Amino acid sequence: MITTYFRPKTLDEALNLLTDTTKQLKPLGGGTRISREQAGEFGVVDLQDTGLDQVTSRGQRLAAGAAVRLEDLLDHPDVHPEIKRAIQIDISENLRNMATLGGWLMSSDGRSVLTTVLLALDTTLTWEPGQTRVRMGNWLPVRTEEPPGVLLTELEWWLRPHLVFEYVARSPKDRPILVVAAAQWGSGRTRIAMGGYGESTIIAMDGPEDSGVDVASRDAYCDADDQWATALYRREVASKLALRCLDRIDAIKESEA
Ligand SMILES: Cc1cc2nc3c(=O)[nH]c(=O)nc-3n(C[C@H](O)[C@H](O)[C@H](O)COP(=O)(O)OP(=O)(O)OC[C@H]3O[C@@H](n4cnc5c(N)ncnc54)[C@H](O)[C@@H]3O)c2cc1C
């Protein structure tokens, strides 16, 4: 339960509060999740006035502050249409107006389409204090054990790769039981991320070309068995979705030629 509330005006003020070990404070993004936490008493540091809500193009990459609202990403011209589609699948309009990108990433599980897509784009996270930069693929598997800092400030992803995703859910409004996202760079580098299962999305493949995506996607979910789908089902469908993603990327490339 939230018992104390701080609303700092700068990032430095926020960091001073969050690193004060006598206070036991947590970052507050949109508050949609943290305001429902009942276990224990804690204080929060509201990020809304700290300037972490900007989206900026940096050459071949796009940087988004951790406190940018998901709805604002939908309005931004440089945000890839597939990222916008992922947000619309994952989260309702009401929540999008409150929830932040950082809060989403911190609390999303393996069934998030948005997290899968950002993983495919090899997103880099910046943490404070110390401006520690960590690739999302290295952070996700250990995120609860080894946080690189007290505050996630920025996410930065590649603008140029071709990006598509395919997913399966039991109904259009259900959470996905399988997501395959593919990003392909001009060099041919192809990265496949998968979601729809477990605590965290995973990288199925990251290679200099796209051969073997079907086998890699099938193998990545060899144990992905839960109450929503069997591992056998996920394995077979994952390989087909991966090939479908490549077909879509090929079609986009042809249309651009
Ligand atoms: C009614 C309802 C329905 C929902 N349905 C779904 C659903 O279908 N699927 C789904 O995946 N989720 C769902 N959620 C969860 C919710 O959408 C996400 O948890 C939300 O995106 C969290 O974002 P936030 O900005 O509100 O985070 P907050 O609630 O503010 O914070 C969440 C956590 O992240 C931490 N945090 C926030 N910002 C930072 C930062 N910059 N650095 C470090 N830590 C940070 C907080 O300390 C807290 O521990 C639902 C929530 C509600 C209330």
mmCIF file of C-alpha atoms and ligand atoms in Angstrom:
data_model
loop_
_atom_site.group_PDB
_atom_site.id
_atom_site.type_symbol
_atom_site.label_atom_id
_atom_site.label_comp_id
_atom_site.label_asym_id
_atom_site.label_seq_id
_atom_site.Cartn_x
_atom_site.Cartn_y
_atom_site.Cartn_z
ATOM 1 C CA MET A 1 0.000 0.000 0.000
ATOM 2 C CA ILE A 2 1.276 3.465 -0.928
ATOM 3 C CA THR A 3 1.825 5.547 2.206
ATOM 4 C CA THR A 4 4.085 8.378 0.965
ATOM 5 C CA TYR A 5 4.068 10.316 -2.297
ATOM 6 C CA PHE A 6 6.837 12.494 -3.781
ATOM 7 C CA ARG A 7 6.607 14.486 -7.001
ATOM 8 C CA PRO A 8 10.129 15.699 -7.859
ATOM 9 C CA LYS A 9 10.636 18.383 -10.516
ATOM 10 C CA THR A 10 13.914 17.003 -11.891
ATOM 11 C CA LEU A 11 15.573 13.680 -12.591
ATOM 12 C CA ASP A 12 18.309 14.470 -10.032
ATOM 13 C CA GLU A 13 15.704 15.037 -7.325
ATOM 14 C CA ALA A 14 14.012 11.761 -8.238
ATOM 15 C CA LEU A 15 17.326 9.900 -8.062
ATOM 16 C CA ASN A 16 18.185 11.431 -4.695
ATOM 17 C CA LEU A 17 14.913 10.105 -3.339
ATOM 18 C CA LEU A 18 15.143 6.675 -4.934
ATOM 19 C CA THR A 19 18.736 6.097 -3.763
ATOM 20 C CA ASP A 20 17.967 7.148 -0.175
ATOM 21 C CA THR A 21 18.077 3.765 1.543
ATOM 22 C CA THR A 22 16.275 5.080 4.622
ATOM 23 C CA LYS A 23 13.104 5.768 2.657
ATOM 24 C CA GLN A 24 12.131 2.564 0.723
ATOM 25 C CA LEU A 25 10.691 4.376 -2.300
ATOM 26 C CA LYS A 26 9.647 2.979 -5.677
ATOM 27 C CA PRO A 27 9.256 4.754 -9.035
ATOM 28 C CA LEU A 28 5.669 5.587 -9.996
ATOM 29 C CA GLY A 29 4.934 5.564 -13.733
ATOM 30 C CA GLY A 30 1.235 5.617 -14.599
ATOM 31 C CA GLY A 31 0.382 3.919 -11.317
ATOM 32 C CA THR A 32 -1.965 1.381 -12.921
ATOM 33 C CA ARG A 33 -0.143 -1.568 -11.409
ATOM 34 C CA ILE A 34 1.690 -0.197 -8.377
ATOM 35 C CA SER A 35 -1.425 1.456 -6.939
ATOM 36 C CA ARG A 36 -2.965 -2.014 -6.626
ATOM 37 C CA GLU A 37 -0.071 -3.486 -4.611
ATOM 38 C CA GLN A 38 -1.362 -4.408 -1.180
ATOM 39 C CA ALA A 39 1.682 -6.133 0.335
ATOM 40 C CA GLY A 40 3.587 -3.923 2.792
ATOM 41 C CA GLU A 41 3.794 -0.142 3.088
ATOM 42 C CA PHE A 42 5.991 1.863 0.732
ATOM 43 C CA GLY A 43 6.380 5.319 -0.765
ATOM 44 C CA VAL A 44 6.432 6.338 -4.410
ATOM 45 C CA VAL A 45 8.344 8.845 -6.534
ATOM 46 C CA ASP A 46 6.072 10.125 -9.291
ATOM 47 C CA LEU A 47 8.046 10.526 -12.551
ATOM 48 C CA GLN A 48 5.585 12.721 -14.430
ATOM 49 C CA ASP A 49 7.472 16.033 -13.973
ATOM 50 C CA THR A 50 10.998 14.681 -14.480
ATOM 51 C CA GLY A 51 11.186 15.126 -18.266
ATOM 52 C CA LEU A 52 11.295 11.400 -19.006
ATOM 53 C CA ASP A 53 8.373 11.632 -21.423
ATOM 54 C CA GLN A 54 10.194 12.674 -24.599
ATOM 55 C CA VAL A 55 10.594 10.690 -27.838
ATOM 56 C CA THR A 56 13.662 11.660 -29.884
ATOM 57 C CA SER A 57 15.183 10.430 -33.154
ATOM 58 C CA ARG A 58 18.949 9.863 -32.916
ATOM 59 C CA GLY A 59 20.241 8.951 -36.339
ATOM 60 C CA GLN A 60 19.284 5.349 -36.909
ATOM 61 C CA ARG A 61 17.695 4.946 -33.482
ATOM 62 C CA LEU A 62 14.651 6.213 -31.627
ATOM 63 C CA ALA A 63 14.913 7.045 -27.922
ATOM 64 C CA ALA A 64 11.817 7.072 -25.724
ATOM 65 C CA GLY A 65 11.799 8.240 -22.108
ATOM 66 C CA ALA A 66 10.614 5.636 -19.623
ATOM 67 C CA ALA A 67 7.732 7.860 -18.515
ATOM 68 C CA VAL A 68 6.248 8.357 -21.980
ATOM 69 C CA ARG A 69 2.613 7.251 -22.006
ATOM 70 C CA LEU A 70 1.802 4.360 -24.334
ATOM 71 C CA GLU A 71 -0.958 6.446 -25.955
ATOM 72 C CA ASP A 72 1.624 9.123 -26.856
ATOM 73 C CA LEU A 73 3.703 6.519 -28.696
ATOM 74 C CA LEU A 74 0.659 5.830 -30.880
ATOM 75 C CA ASP A 75 0.623 9.485 -31.935
ATOM 76 C CA HIS A 76 4.335 9.711 -32.731
ATOM 77 C CA PRO A 77 5.224 9.694 -36.466
ATOM 78 C CA ASP A 78 8.585 7.924 -35.966
ATOM 79 C CA VAL A 79 7.193 5.001 -33.999
ATOM 80 C CA HIS A 80 6.978 1.946 -36.259
ATOM 81 C CA PRO A 81 3.416 0.882 -37.194
ATOM 82 C CA GLU A 82 4.083 -2.624 -35.845
ATOM 83 C CA ILE A 83 5.001 -1.162 -32.437
ATOM 84 C CA LYS A 84 1.732 0.783 -32.509
ATOM 85 C CA ARG A 85 -0.197 -2.374 -33.451
ATOM 86 C CA ALA A 86 1.479 -4.236 -30.558
ATOM 87 C CA ILE A 87 0.433 -1.537 -28.076
ATOM 88 C CA GLN A 88 -3.147 -1.673 -29.314
ATOM 89 C CA ILE A 89 -3.267 -5.448 -28.890
ATOM 90 C CA ASP A 90 -1.690 -5.428 -25.433
ATOM 91 C CA ILE A 91 -3.481 -2.651 -23.629
ATOM 92 C CA SER A 92 -6.862 -0.900 -23.681
ATOM 93 C CA GLU A 93 -7.262 2.790 -24.535
ATOM 94 C CA ASN A 94 -8.071 3.804 -20.944
ATOM 95 C CA LEU A 95 -4.933 2.150 -19.603
ATOM 96 C CA ARG A 96 -2.794 3.466 -22.483
ATOM 97 C CA ASN A 97 -3.589 6.999 -21.383
ATOM 98 C CA MET A 98 -2.059 6.307 -17.952
ATOM 99 C CA ALA A 99 0.484 3.492 -18.320
ATOM 100 C CA THR A 100 4.078 4.400 -19.169
ATOM 101 C CA LEU A 101 6.576 2.553 -21.335
ATOM 102 C CA GLY A 102 8.893 1.936 -18.354
ATOM 103 C CA GLY A 103 6.098 0.765 -16.077
ATOM 104 C CA TRP A 104 4.869 -1.529 -18.811
ATOM 105 C CA LEU A 105 8.276 -3.090 -19.362
ATOM 106 C CA MET A 106 8.885 -3.528 -15.640
ATOM 107 C CA SER A 107 5.631 -5.377 -15.114
ATOM 108 C CA SER A 108 5.036 -7.182 -18.419
ATOM 109 C CA ASP A 109 5.344 -10.952 -18.600
ATOM 110 C CA GLY A 110 6.146 -13.329 -21.450
ATOM 111 C CA ARG A 111 2.764 -12.790 -23.082
ATOM 112 C CA SER A 112 3.305 -9.147 -24.019
ATOM 113 C CA VAL A 113 3.366 -8.387 -27.735
ATOM 114 C CA LEU A 114 5.004 -4.979 -27.168
ATOM 115 C CA THR A 115 7.863 -6.454 -25.133
ATOM 116 C CA THR A 116 8.401 -9.151 -27.795
ATOM 117 C CA VAL A 117 8.576 -6.539 -30.555
ATOM 118 C CA LEU A 118 11.011 -4.317 -28.610
ATOM 119 C CA LEU A 119 13.184 -7.368 -27.954
ATOM 120 C CA ALA A 120 13.248 -8.171 -31.691
ATOM 121 C CA LEU A 121 14.501 -4.610 -32.303
ATOM 122 C CA ASP A 122 17.424 -5.191 -29.915
ATOM 123 C CA THR A 123 16.302 -2.373 -27.625
ATOM 124 C CA THR A 124 18.833 -0.871 -25.225
ATOM 125 C CA LEU A 125 17.799 0.291 -21.745
ATOM 126 C CA THR A 126 19.431 3.123 -19.800
ATOM 127 C CA TRP A 127 19.447 2.912 -16.006
ATOM 128 C CA GLU A 128 20.313 5.433 -13.344
ATOM 129 C CA PRO A 129 22.349 6.178 -11.384
ATOM 130 C CA GLY A 130 25.396 5.856 -13.609
ATOM 131 C CA GLN A 131 23.734 5.872 -17.051
ATOM 132 C CA THR A 132 24.233 2.133 -17.308
ATOM 133 C CA ARG A 133 23.216 0.850 -20.731
ATOM 134 C CA VAL A 134 21.968 -2.711 -20.937
ATOM 135 C CA ARG A 135 20.597 -4.632 -23.902
ATOM 136 C CA MET A 136 17.065 -5.738 -23.196
ATOM 137 C CA GLY A 137 17.900 -9.336 -24.103
ATOM 138 C CA ASN A 138 20.541 -9.432 -21.342
ATOM 139 C CA TRP A 139 18.313 -7.750 -18.787
ATOM 140 C CA LEU A 140 15.036 -9.657 -19.196
ATOM 141 C CA PRO A 141 16.174 -13.062 -17.870
ATOM 142 C CA VAL A 142 17.655 -11.528 -14.675
ATOM 143 C CA ARG A 143 15.453 -8.472 -14.214
ATOM 144 C CA THR A 144 14.266 -9.300 -10.718
ATOM 145 C CA GLU A 145 17.614 -10.506 -9.360
ATOM 146 C CA GLU A 146 20.015 -7.906 -10.742
ATOM 147 C CA PRO A 147 18.465 -4.513 -11.489
ATOM 148 C CA PRO A 148 21.154 -2.346 -13.143
ATOM 149 C CA GLY A 149 19.972 0.701 -11.176
ATOM 150 C CA VAL A 150 17.040 2.161 -9.289
ATOM 151 C CA LEU A 151 15.423 3.865 -12.247
ATOM 152 C CA LEU A 152 14.942 2.958 -15.892
ATOM 153 C CA THR A 153 15.149 6.267 -17.763
ATOM 154 C CA GLU A 154 15.195 5.471 -21.466
ATOM 155 C CA LEU A 155 14.582 2.814 -24.089
ATOM 156 C CA GLU A 156 16.342 3.098 -27.438
ATOM 157 C CA TRP A 157 15.618 0.939 -30.460
ATOM 158 C CA TRP A 158 16.631 0.718 -34.119
ATOM 159 C CA LEU A 159 14.512 2.645 -36.615
ATOM 160 C CA ARG A 160 15.666 1.053 -39.840
ATOM 161 C CA PRO A 161 15.087 -2.721 -39.615
ATOM 162 C CA HIS A 162 12.072 -4.190 -41.307
ATOM 163 C CA LEU A 163 9.807 -5.261 -38.485
ATOM 164 C CA VAL A 164 6.772 -7.536 -38.468
ATOM 165 C CA PHE A 165 5.055 -9.781 -35.966
ATOM 166 C CA GLU A 166 2.457 -12.522 -36.039
ATOM 167 C CA TYR A 167 0.518 -13.867 -33.096
ATOM 168 C CA VAL A 168 -2.104 -16.348 -32.030
ATOM 169 C CA ALA A 169 -4.712 -15.803 -29.304
ATOM 170 C CA ARG A 170 -7.802 -17.825 -28.494
ATOM 171 C CA SER A 171 -9.964 -14.811 -29.373
ATOM 172 C CA PRO A 172 -9.163 -11.295 -30.643
ATOM 173 C CA LYS A 173 -9.469 -9.862 -27.119
ATOM 174 C CA ASP A 174 -7.485 -12.610 -25.391
ATOM 175 C CA ARG A 175 -3.841 -12.318 -24.466
ATOM 176 C CA PRO A 176 -1.591 -14.106 -26.993
ATOM 177 C CA ILE A 177 -0.486 -17.690 -26.462
ATOM 178 C CA LEU A 178 2.206 -17.234 -29.092
ATOM 179 C CA VAL A 179 3.942 -14.183 -30.580
ATOM 180 C CA VAL A 180 6.752 -14.234 -33.139
ATOM 181 C CA ALA A 181 8.412 -10.906 -33.988
ATOM 182 C CA ALA A 182 11.060 -10.585 -36.707
ATOM 183 C CA ALA A 183 13.418 -7.685 -37.311
ATOM 184 C CA GLN A 184 15.687 -7.653 -40.350
ATOM 185 C CA TRP A 185 18.481 -5.128 -40.864
ATOM 186 C CA GLY A 186 19.783 -3.977 -44.281
ATOM 187 C CA SER A 187 22.871 -6.184 -43.758
ATOM 188 C CA GLY A 188 20.637 -9.256 -43.613
ATOM 189 C CA ARG A 189 20.939 -9.619 -39.847
ATOM 190 C CA THR A 190 17.738 -11.273 -38.678
ATOM 191 C CA ARG A 191 16.528 -11.384 -35.125
ATOM 192 C CA ILE A 192 13.512 -13.391 -33.981
ATOM 193 C CA ALA A 193 11.911 -12.790 -30.581
ATOM 194 C CA MET A 194 9.139 -14.917 -29.155
ATOM 195 C CA GLY A 195 6.460 -14.409 -26.560
ATOM 196 C CA GLY A 196 3.182 -15.856 -25.424
ATOM 197 C CA TYR A 197 4.564 -17.981 -22.620
ATOM 198 C CA GLY A 198 6.150 -17.740 -19.182
ATOM 199 C CA GLU A 199 7.664 -14.877 -17.238
ATOM 200 C CA SER A 200 9.629 -13.319 -20.032
ATOM 201 C CA THR A 201 9.866 -13.032 -23.802
ATOM 202 C CA ILE A 202 12.929 -14.675 -25.358
ATOM 203 C CA ILE A 203 15.306 -14.393 -28.327
ATOM 204 C CA ALA A 204 14.906 -17.390 -30.625
ATOM 205 C CA MET A 205 17.537 -16.350 -33.145
ATOM 206 C CA ASP A 206 19.932 -13.529 -33.964
ATOM 207 C CA GLY A 207 22.057 -14.236 -37.025
ATOM 208 C CA PRO A 208 23.666 -12.649 -40.080
ATOM 209 C CA GLU A 209 20.921 -13.982 -42.381
ATOM 210 C CA ASP A 210 17.423 -15.460 -42.176
ATOM 211 C CA SER A 211 18.041 -19.143 -42.905
ATOM 212 C CA GLY A 212 16.895 -21.502 -40.165
ATOM 213 C CA VAL A 213 14.296 -19.216 -38.574
ATOM 214 C CA ASP A 214 11.723 -22.013 -38.629
ATOM 215 C CA VAL A 215 13.975 -24.498 -36.812
ATOM 216 C CA ALA A 216 15.191 -21.883 -34.309
ATOM 217 C CA SER A 217 11.629 -20.798 -33.514
ATOM 218 C CA ARG A 218 10.487 -24.391 -33.091
ATOM 219 C CA ASP A 219 13.405 -25.199 -30.762
ATOM 220 C CA ALA A 220 13.009 -22.037 -28.673
ATOM 221 C CA TYR A 221 9.659 -23.204 -27.343
ATOM 222 C CA CYS A 222 10.458 -26.892 -26.881
ATOM 223 C CA ASP A 223 9.324 -26.793 -23.210
ATOM 224 C CA ALA A 224 6.658 -24.086 -23.479
ATOM 225 C CA ASP A 225 3.818 -26.039 -21.950
ATOM 226 C CA ASP A 226 1.144 -24.347 -19.804
ATOM 227 C CA GLN A 227 -2.608 -24.205 -19.229
ATOM 228 C CA TRP A 228 -3.116 -22.173 -22.421
ATOM 229 C CA ALA A 229 -1.331 -24.383 -24.976
ATOM 230 C CA THR A 230 0.940 -27.398 -25.240
ATOM 231 C CA ALA A 231 4.615 -27.113 -26.109
ATOM 232 C CA LEU A 232 3.952 -29.282 -29.168
ATOM 233 C CA TYR A 233 1.351 -26.796 -30.427
ATOM 234 C CA ARG A 234 3.595 -23.789 -29.771
ATOM 235 C CA ARG A 235 6.574 -25.453 -31.462
ATOM 236 C CA GLU A 236 4.699 -26.255 -34.657
ATOM 237 C CA VAL A 237 2.906 -22.919 -34.916
ATOM 238 C CA ALA A 238 6.023 -20.882 -33.997
ATOM 239 C CA SER A 239 7.943 -22.191 -37.004
ATOM 240 C CA LYS A 240 5.045 -21.344 -39.322
ATOM 241 C CA LEU A 241 4.629 -17.848 -37.887
ATOM 242 C CA ALA A 242 8.366 -17.223 -38.253
ATOM 243 C CA LEU A 243 8.234 -18.151 -41.939
ATOM 244 C CA ARG A 244 5.147 -15.989 -42.361
ATOM 245 C CA CYS A 245 7.042 -13.065 -40.839
ATOM 246 C CA LEU A 246 9.860 -13.531 -43.362
ATOM 247 C CA ASP A 247 7.357 -13.693 -46.229
ATOM 248 C CA ARG A 248 5.896 -10.397 -45.081
ATOM 249 C CA ILE A 249 9.348 -8.808 -44.848
ATOM 250 C CA ASP A 250 10.173 -10.062 -48.370
ATOM 251 C CA ALA A 251 6.922 -8.544 -49.664
ATOM 252 C CA ILE A 252 7.761 -5.202 -48.005
ATOM 253 C CA LYS A 253 11.249 -5.250 -49.535
ATOM 254 C CA GLU A 254 9.810 -6.001 -52.982
ATOM 255 C CA SER A 255 7.356 -3.136 -52.665
ATOM 256 C CA GLU A 256 10.229 -0.798 -51.791
ATOM 257 C CA ALA A 257 12.465 -1.921 -54.707
HETATM 258 C C1 LIG B 1 -7.520 -2.926 -15.046
HETATM 259 C C2 LIG B 1 -6.142 -3.352 -15.505
HETATM 260 C C3 LIG B 1 -6.024 -4.280 -16.543
HETATM 261 C C4 LIG B 1 -4.769 -4.695 -16.978
HETATM 262 N N1 LIG B 1 -4.689 -5.590 -17.987
HETATM 263 C C5 LIG B 1 -3.478 -6.020 -18.421
HETATM 264 C C6 LIG B 1 -3.353 -6.962 -19.471
HETATM 265 O O1 LIG B 1 -4.329 -7.411 -20.044
HETATM 266 N N2 LIG B 1 -2.109 -7.353 -19.849
HETATM 267 C C7 LIG B 1 -1.003 -6.868 -19.231
HETATM 268 O O2 LIG B 1 0.108 -7.250 -19.593
HETATM 269 N N3 LIG B 1 -1.077 -5.970 -18.248
HETATM 270 C C8 LIG B 1 -2.285 -5.545 -17.820
HETATM 271 N N4 LIG B 1 -2.365 -4.635 -16.817
HETATM 272 C C9 LIG B 1 -1.127 -4.142 -16.235
HETATM 273 C C10 LIG B 1 -0.784 -2.719 -16.664
HETATM 274 O O3 LIG B 1 -1.282 -2.393 -17.905
HETATM 275 C C11 LIG B 1 0.715 -2.555 -16.703
HETATM 276 O O4 LIG B 1 1.232 -3.049 -15.538
HETATM 277 C C12 LIG B 1 1.061 -1.088 -16.877
HETATM 278 O O5 LIG B 1 1.495 -0.928 -18.185
HETATM 279 C C13 LIG B 1 2.070 -0.563 -15.892
HETATM 280 O O6 LIG B 1 2.477 0.736 -16.302
HETATM 281 P P1 LIG B 1 2.456 1.931 -15.282
HETATM 282 O O7 LIG B 1 3.195 3.044 -15.931
HETATM 283 O O8 LIG B 1 1.067 2.199 -14.826
HETATM 284 O O9 LIG B 1 3.347 1.315 -14.107
HETATM 285 P P2 LIG B 1 3.274 1.568 -12.543
HETATM 286 O O10 LIG B 1 2.059 0.922 -11.984
HETATM 287 O O11 LIG B 1 3.490 2.991 -12.255
HETATM 288 O O12 LIG B 1 4.567 0.743 -12.105
HETATM 289 C C14 LIG B 1 4.659 -0.658 -12.309
HETATM 290 C C15 LIG B 1 5.997 -1.146 -11.708
HETATM 291 O O13 LIG B 1 7.074 -0.638 -12.481
HETATM 292 C C16 LIG B 1 7.948 0.134 -11.671
HETATM 293 N N5 LIG B 1 8.379 1.256 -12.498
HETATM 294 C C17 LIG B 1 7.602 2.161 -13.151
HETATM 295 N N6 LIG B 1 8.353 3.004 -13.852
HETATM 296 C C18 LIG B 1 9.655 2.640 -13.638
HETATM 297 C C19 LIG B 1 10.919 3.138 -14.103
HETATM 298 N N7 LIG B 1 10.994 4.168 -14.948
HETATM 299 N N8 LIG B 1 12.035 2.541 -13.660
HETATM 300 C C20 LIG B 1 11.990 1.484 -12.812
HETATM 301 N N9 LIG B 1 10.822 0.961 -12.346
HETATM 302 C C21 LIG B 1 9.678 1.529 -12.766
HETATM 303 C C22 LIG B 1 7.122 0.582 -10.472
HETATM 304 O O14 LIG B 1 7.923 0.874 -9.350
HETATM 305 C C23 LIG B 1 6.240 -0.658 -10.284
HETATM 306 O O15 LIG B 1 6.937 -1.651 -9.585
HETATM 307 C C24 LIG B 1 -3.600 -4.180 -16.351
HETATM 308 C C25 LIG B 1 -3.716 -3.249 -15.318
HETATM 309 C C26 LIG B 1 -4.966 -2.818 -14.901
HETATM 310 C C27 LIG B 1 -5.071 -1.779 -13.804
#
